Amino acid sequence: NDPMPSRAPLVSTHKATSRQVPIGGRDIYTLTLTPGDDPAVEGPWLVFLHEGLGCTAMWHDFPQRLAQATGKPALIYDRQGYGRSGPRRRPSTVGYLQEEAETILPALLDHFGIEAPFLIGHSDGGTIALLFASRFRRRAAGVITEAAHVFVETVTLEGIRATRHAFEHGGLEDQLSRYHGTRTREMFYHWADVWLSAAFRDWNVEACLPLIRCAALVIQGRDDPYGTVRQVEAIASGIGPRARSYLIPSCGHAPHREAPRRTLAAMRRFILAARRPPDPVTPGRTAST
């Protein structure tokens, strides 16, 4: 594991700009990071998609570090009902990930004039990235997933039940309320209730994977309590030779927090290598260090 406190303080060369953007009848909180003071920003952009209980602030300084390491501009945003964005228009349904990928995300990219970004998604955000890249095949320069899911596993449901117990009987609600405020309970149960519903048991988006045409980096901690290596194998084999897998030992569900150096280095290599033709790889090849 990479201990977070030992990292040097970040001296950012990127300008941070936050704003509320009206999308789908609701305000979406966004944060952009642009290199220097030059108004002419050259892409491709990095677009960060947060986890099921996350938000922009819960990425901490990882987006700034990756943007600075690659010299790329970045966009981070809170989905509806999360963080500093406006409330949801309606309760989450089984298709909430698909709706985000096919409606909200493309509208947000259009608003900022972002073409063909690198999509960097954690957990739910990783699944959204995959769905977007499969639906809009010319609009993604690359996909990086951390702990993404493409089907439901028993271990996932067990992990969510444990998280629900921690929310109801532990200190998780207080921790999350620092980021989501008065909507914390609504946000939590919209997520947990969908995943634990009978209607979601057969959820599976593996069929979308062969449609993805861009390169992909599939990252997961070996000790992830919400998913097994089967998720990584399914994503990598489904996308084919354009995908590389990276399993991080002694790491759980959030590689960018639990193993930040390894995760940042792997993402940086992937993003910078996308400027040139990729090396031939074996479909589903898995690396581990």
Coordinates of C-alpha atoms in Angstrom, one line a residue:
N1 CA 0.0 0.0 0.0
D2 CA 1.0 3.6 -0.6
P3 CA 0.7 5.7 2.5
M4 CA -1.0 8.9 1.6
P5 CA 0.7 11.2 4.2
S6 CA 4.2 10.6 2.7
R7 CA 3.4 12.4 -0.5
A8 CA 4.8 15.8 -1.2
P9 CA 2.3 18.7 -1.1
L10 CA 0.9 19.4 -4.5
V11 CA 1.9 22.7 -6.1
S12 CA -0.5 22.9 -8.9
T13 CA 0.2 24.4 -12.3
H14 CA -3.4 24.1 -13.3
K15 CA -6.1 26.7 -12.8
A16 CA -9.2 25.4 -10.9
T17 CA -12.6 26.9 -11.9
S18 CA -15.9 25.7 -10.3
R19 CA -19.3 26.5 -11.6
Q20 CA -22.9 25.2 -11.7
V21 CA -24.0 24.1 -15.1
P22 CA -27.7 23.5 -16.0
I23 CA -28.1 20.0 -17.5
G24 CA -31.4 18.2 -17.8
G25 CA -33.3 20.8 -15.7
R26 CA -30.9 20.5 -12.7
D27 CA -27.7 22.3 -11.8
I28 CA -24.6 20.2 -12.0
Y29 CA -21.5 21.2 -10.0
T30 CA -18.4 21.1 -12.1
L31 CA -14.7 21.7 -11.5
T32 CA -12.3 22.3 -14.4
L33 CA -8.5 22.2 -14.2
T34 CA -6.7 23.9 -17.1
P35 CA -2.9 24.3 -17.6
G36 CA -1.6 27.7 -16.8
D37 CA -3.4 30.9 -17.7
D38 CA -3.7 30.2 -21.5
P39 CA -7.4 30.4 -22.5
A40 CA -6.6 28.1 -25.5
V41 CA -6.9 24.7 -23.8
E42 CA -5.6 21.7 -25.8
G43 CA -7.1 18.3 -25.3
P44 CA -7.8 15.6 -25.0
W45 CA -9.5 16.3 -21.6
L46 CA -9.5 14.0 -18.6
V47 CA -13.1 13.5 -17.4
F48 CA -13.5 12.0 -13.9
L49 CA -16.6 10.0 -13.0
H50 CA -17.2 9.4 -9.3
E51 CA -18.3 6.3 -7.4
G52 CA -21.8 5.4 -6.2
L53 CA -21.4 7.3 -2.9
G54 CA -18.8 9.8 -4.2
C55 CA -18.5 13.3 -5.5
T56 CA -15.9 15.7 -6.8
A57 CA -14.5 16.5 -3.3
M58 CA -14.0 12.8 -2.6
W59 CA -11.5 12.5 -5.3
H60 CA -9.3 14.7 -3.1
D61 CA -6.2 15.9 -5.1
F62 CA -5.9 12.9 -7.4
P63 CA -7.4 14.7 -10.5
Q64 CA -5.0 17.6 -10.0
R65 CA -2.1 15.2 -9.7
L66 CA -3.0 13.3 -12.8
A67 CA -3.8 16.5 -14.8
Q68 CA -0.4 17.9 -13.8
A69 CA 1.4 14.7 -14.5
T70 CA 0.0 14.5 -18.1
G71 CA -0.3 18.2 -18.9
K72 CA -4.0 17.6 -19.7
P73 CA -7.0 19.7 -18.8
A74 CA -9.6 18.0 -16.6
L75 CA -13.3 18.0 -15.8
I76 CA -14.7 16.6 -12.5
Y77 CA -18.4 16.8 -11.7
D78 CA -21.0 15.8 -9.1
R79 CA -23.9 13.7 -10.5
Q80 CA -27.4 14.9 -9.7
G81 CA -28.2 14.3 -6.1
Y82 CA -24.6 14.2 -5.1
G83 CA -22.2 16.7 -3.5
R84 CA -22.9 20.2 -4.6
S85 CA -25.1 19.4 -7.6
G86 CA -28.9 19.9 -7.6
P87 CA -31.3 17.2 -6.4
R88 CA -32.4 14.3 -8.6
R89 CA -35.5 14.7 -10.7
R90 CA -36.7 11.3 -9.7
P91 CA -35.6 8.2 -7.8
S92 CA -32.9 6.0 -9.2
T93 CA -33.9 3.0 -11.3
V94 CA -32.2 -0.1 -12.6
G95 CA -31.2 2.0 -15.6
Y96 CA -29.6 4.9 -13.7
L97 CA -26.0 4.1 -15.0
Q98 CA -27.2 3.9 -18.6
E99 CA -29.1 7.2 -18.3
E100 CA -26.0 9.0 -16.9
A101 CA -23.9 7.6 -19.8
E102 CA -26.3 8.3 -22.6
T103 CA -28.0 11.5 -21.5
I104 CA -26.3 13.6 -18.8
L105 CA -22.6 13.0 -19.6
P106 CA -22.8 13.7 -23.4
A107 CA -24.8 16.9 -22.6
L108 CA -22.1 18.0 -20.1
L109 CA -19.3 17.3 -22.6
D110 CA -21.3 19.3 -25.2
H111 CA -21.6 22.2 -22.8
F112 CA -17.8 22.4 -22.4
G113 CA -17.0 21.7 -26.0
I114 CA -15.1 18.6 -25.0
E115 CA -14.4 16.1 -27.8
A116 CA -13.0 12.6 -27.3
P117 CA -11.9 12.8 -23.7
F118 CA -10.1 10.2 -21.5
L119 CA -12.9 8.9 -19.2
I120 CA -11.6 8.0 -15.8
G121 CA -14.3 6.3 -13.7
H122 CA -14.3 4.8 -10.2
S123 CA -16.8 2.0 -9.5
D124 CA -20.2 3.2 -10.8
G125 CA -18.2 5.9 -12.7
G126 CA -16.2 3.2 -14.4
T127 CA -19.3 1.5 -15.6
I128 CA -20.7 4.8 -16.8
A129 CA -17.4 5.3 -18.7
L130 CA -17.7 1.9 -20.4
L131 CA -21.4 2.5 -21.3
F132 CA -20.6 5.9 -22.8
A133 CA -17.6 4.6 -24.9
S134 CA -19.8 1.8 -26.2
R135 CA -22.7 4.1 -27.2
F136 CA -20.6 7.0 -28.5
R137 CA -17.6 5.2 -30.1
R138 CA -16.0 8.3 -31.7
R139 CA -16.3 10.4 -28.5
A140 CA -13.8 8.6 -26.3
A141 CA -10.0 8.8 -26.6
G142 CA -9.6 6.2 -23.9
V143 CA -11.3 4.6 -20.9
I144 CA -9.7 4.0 -17.5
T145 CA -11.8 2.1 -15.0
E146 CA -11.2 1.5 -11.3
A147 CA -13.3 -1.3 -9.7
A148 CA -16.0 -1.1 -12.4
H149 CA -18.8 -3.6 -12.6
V150 CA -20.5 -5.1 -15.6
F151 CA -22.6 -7.7 -13.8
V152 CA -23.8 -8.4 -10.3
E153 CA -21.7 -10.7 -8.0
T154 CA -22.7 -12.2 -4.6
V155 CA -19.6 -10.5 -3.1
T156 CA -20.9 -7.1 -4.4
L157 CA -24.2 -7.5 -2.7
E158 CA -22.6 -8.7 0.5
G159 CA -20.3 -5.6 0.4
I160 CA -23.3 -3.3 -0.1
R161 CA -25.2 -4.9 2.8
A162 CA -22.1 -4.3 5.0
T163 CA -22.0 -0.7 3.9
R164 CA -25.6 -0.3 4.7
H165 CA -25.1 -1.6 8.2
A166 CA -22.2 0.8 8.6
F167 CA -24.4 3.6 7.4
E168 CA -27.2 2.7 9.8
H169 CA -25.3 1.6 12.8
G170 CA -21.7 3.0 12.4
G171 CA -20.3 6.4 11.5
L172 CA -20.6 6.2 7.7
E173 CA -23.6 8.6 7.6
D174 CA -21.7 11.3 9.4
Q175 CA -18.7 10.8 7.1
L176 CA -20.7 11.1 4.0
S177 CA -22.8 14.0 5.2
R178 CA -19.7 16.2 5.1
Y179 CA -19.8 15.8 1.3
H180 CA -23.5 15.4 0.6
G181 CA -25.1 17.5 3.3
T182 CA -28.9 17.2 3.9
R183 CA -29.3 14.8 0.9
T184 CA -27.0 12.2 2.3
R185 CA -29.7 9.7 3.3
E186 CA -31.6 10.1 0.1
M187 CA -28.4 9.7 -1.9
F188 CA -27.3 6.6 0.0
Y189 CA -30.6 4.7 -0.3
H190 CA -31.1 5.6 -3.9
W191 CA -27.8 3.8 -4.5
A192 CA -28.1 0.9 -2.0
D193 CA -31.8 0.1 -2.7
V194 CA -31.3 -0.2 -6.5
W195 CA -28.3 -2.6 -6.1
L196 CA -30.0 -4.7 -3.5
S197 CA -33.4 -4.9 -5.4
A198 CA -34.6 -8.1 -7.0
A199 CA -34.9 -6.3 -10.3
F200 CA -31.1 -5.6 -10.4
R201 CA -30.0 -9.2 -9.8
D202 CA -29.9 -9.9 -13.5
W203 CA -28.3 -6.6 -14.5
N204 CA -25.5 -7.2 -17.0
V205 CA -23.9 -4.9 -19.6
E206 CA -21.2 -7.2 -20.9
A207 CA -22.8 -7.1 -24.4
C208 CA -21.8 -3.4 -24.7
L209 CA -18.0 -4.2 -24.3
P210 CA -17.2 -5.4 -27.9
L211 CA -18.6 -2.1 -29.2
I212 CA -15.9 -0.1 -27.5
R213 CA -13.3 1.0 -30.0
C214 CA -10.9 3.0 -27.9
A215 CA -8.1 1.7 -25.7
A216 CA -8.9 0.8 -22.1
L217 CA -7.0 0.4 -18.8
V218 CA -8.9 -1.8 -16.3
I219 CA -7.7 -1.3 -12.8
Q220 CA -8.8 -3.2 -9.6
G221 CA -7.4 -3.9 -6.2
R222 CA -6.9 -7.6 -5.5
D223 CA -8.7 -7.1 -2.1
D224 CA -11.7 -5.2 -3.4
P225 CA -14.6 -6.1 -1.2
Y226 CA -17.2 -5.2 -3.8
G227 CA -16.0 -7.3 -6.8
T228 CA -13.7 -10.1 -7.9
V229 CA -11.2 -10.5 -10.6
R230 CA -14.0 -11.8 -12.8
Q231 CA -15.1 -8.2 -13.4
V232 CA -11.6 -7.3 -14.7
E233 CA -11.5 -10.4 -16.9
A234 CA -14.9 -9.8 -18.3
I235 CA -14.1 -6.2 -19.2
A236 CA -10.7 -6.9 -20.7
S237 CA -11.8 -9.9 -22.7
G238 CA -15.0 -8.1 -23.8
I239 CA -13.1 -5.1 -25.2
G240 CA -10.4 -7.3 -26.6
P241 CA -6.8 -6.4 -27.6
R242 CA -7.4 -2.7 -26.9
A243 CA -7.7 -3.4 -23.2
R244 CA -5.0 -3.8 -20.6
S245 CA -5.7 -5.0 -17.0
Y246 CA -3.9 -3.9 -13.9
L247 CA -4.5 -5.7 -10.6
I248 CA -2.9 -4.0 -7.5
P249 CA -2.0 -6.2 -4.6
S250 CA -2.9 -5.2 -1.0
C251 CA -5.5 -2.8 -2.3
G252 CA -9.2 -2.6 -1.9
H253 CA -12.0 -0.7 -3.7
A254 CA -10.3 2.7 -4.3
P255 CA -6.9 2.3 -5.9
H256 CA -6.5 6.1 -6.3
R257 CA -6.7 6.5 -2.6
E258 CA -5.2 3.3 -1.3
A259 CA -2.4 2.9 -3.9
P260 CA -2.1 6.5 -5.3
R261 CA 1.4 6.3 -6.7
R262 CA 0.9 3.0 -8.5
T263 CA -2.5 4.1 -9.8
L264 CA -1.3 7.5 -11.0
A265 CA 1.8 6.0 -12.7
A266 CA -0.3 3.4 -14.5
M267 CA -2.8 6.0 -15.7
R268 CA -0.1 8.5 -16.7
R269 CA 1.6 5.8 -18.8
F270 CA -1.7 4.8 -20.5
I271 CA -2.7 8.4 -21.3
L272 CA 0.7 9.4 -22.7
A273 CA 1.0 6.2 -24.7
A274 CA -2.3 6.8 -26.4
R275 CA -0.4 9.4 -28.5
R276 CA 1.2 6.6 -30.4
P277 CA -0.1 3.2 -31.8
P278 CA -0.5 0.8 -28.9
D279 CA 1.8 -2.2 -28.5
P280 CA 0.3 -5.6 -29.5
V281 CA -1.2 -7.3 -26.4
T282 CA -2.9 -10.5 -25.6
P283 CA -6.7 -10.0 -25.0
G284 CA -7.4 -9.9 -21.3
R285 CA -3.7 -9.8 -20.4
T286 CA -3.4 -9.0 -16.7
A287 CA -0.4 -7.2 -15.1
S288 CA 0.4 -7.2 -11.4
T289 CA 3.1 -5.5 -9.4

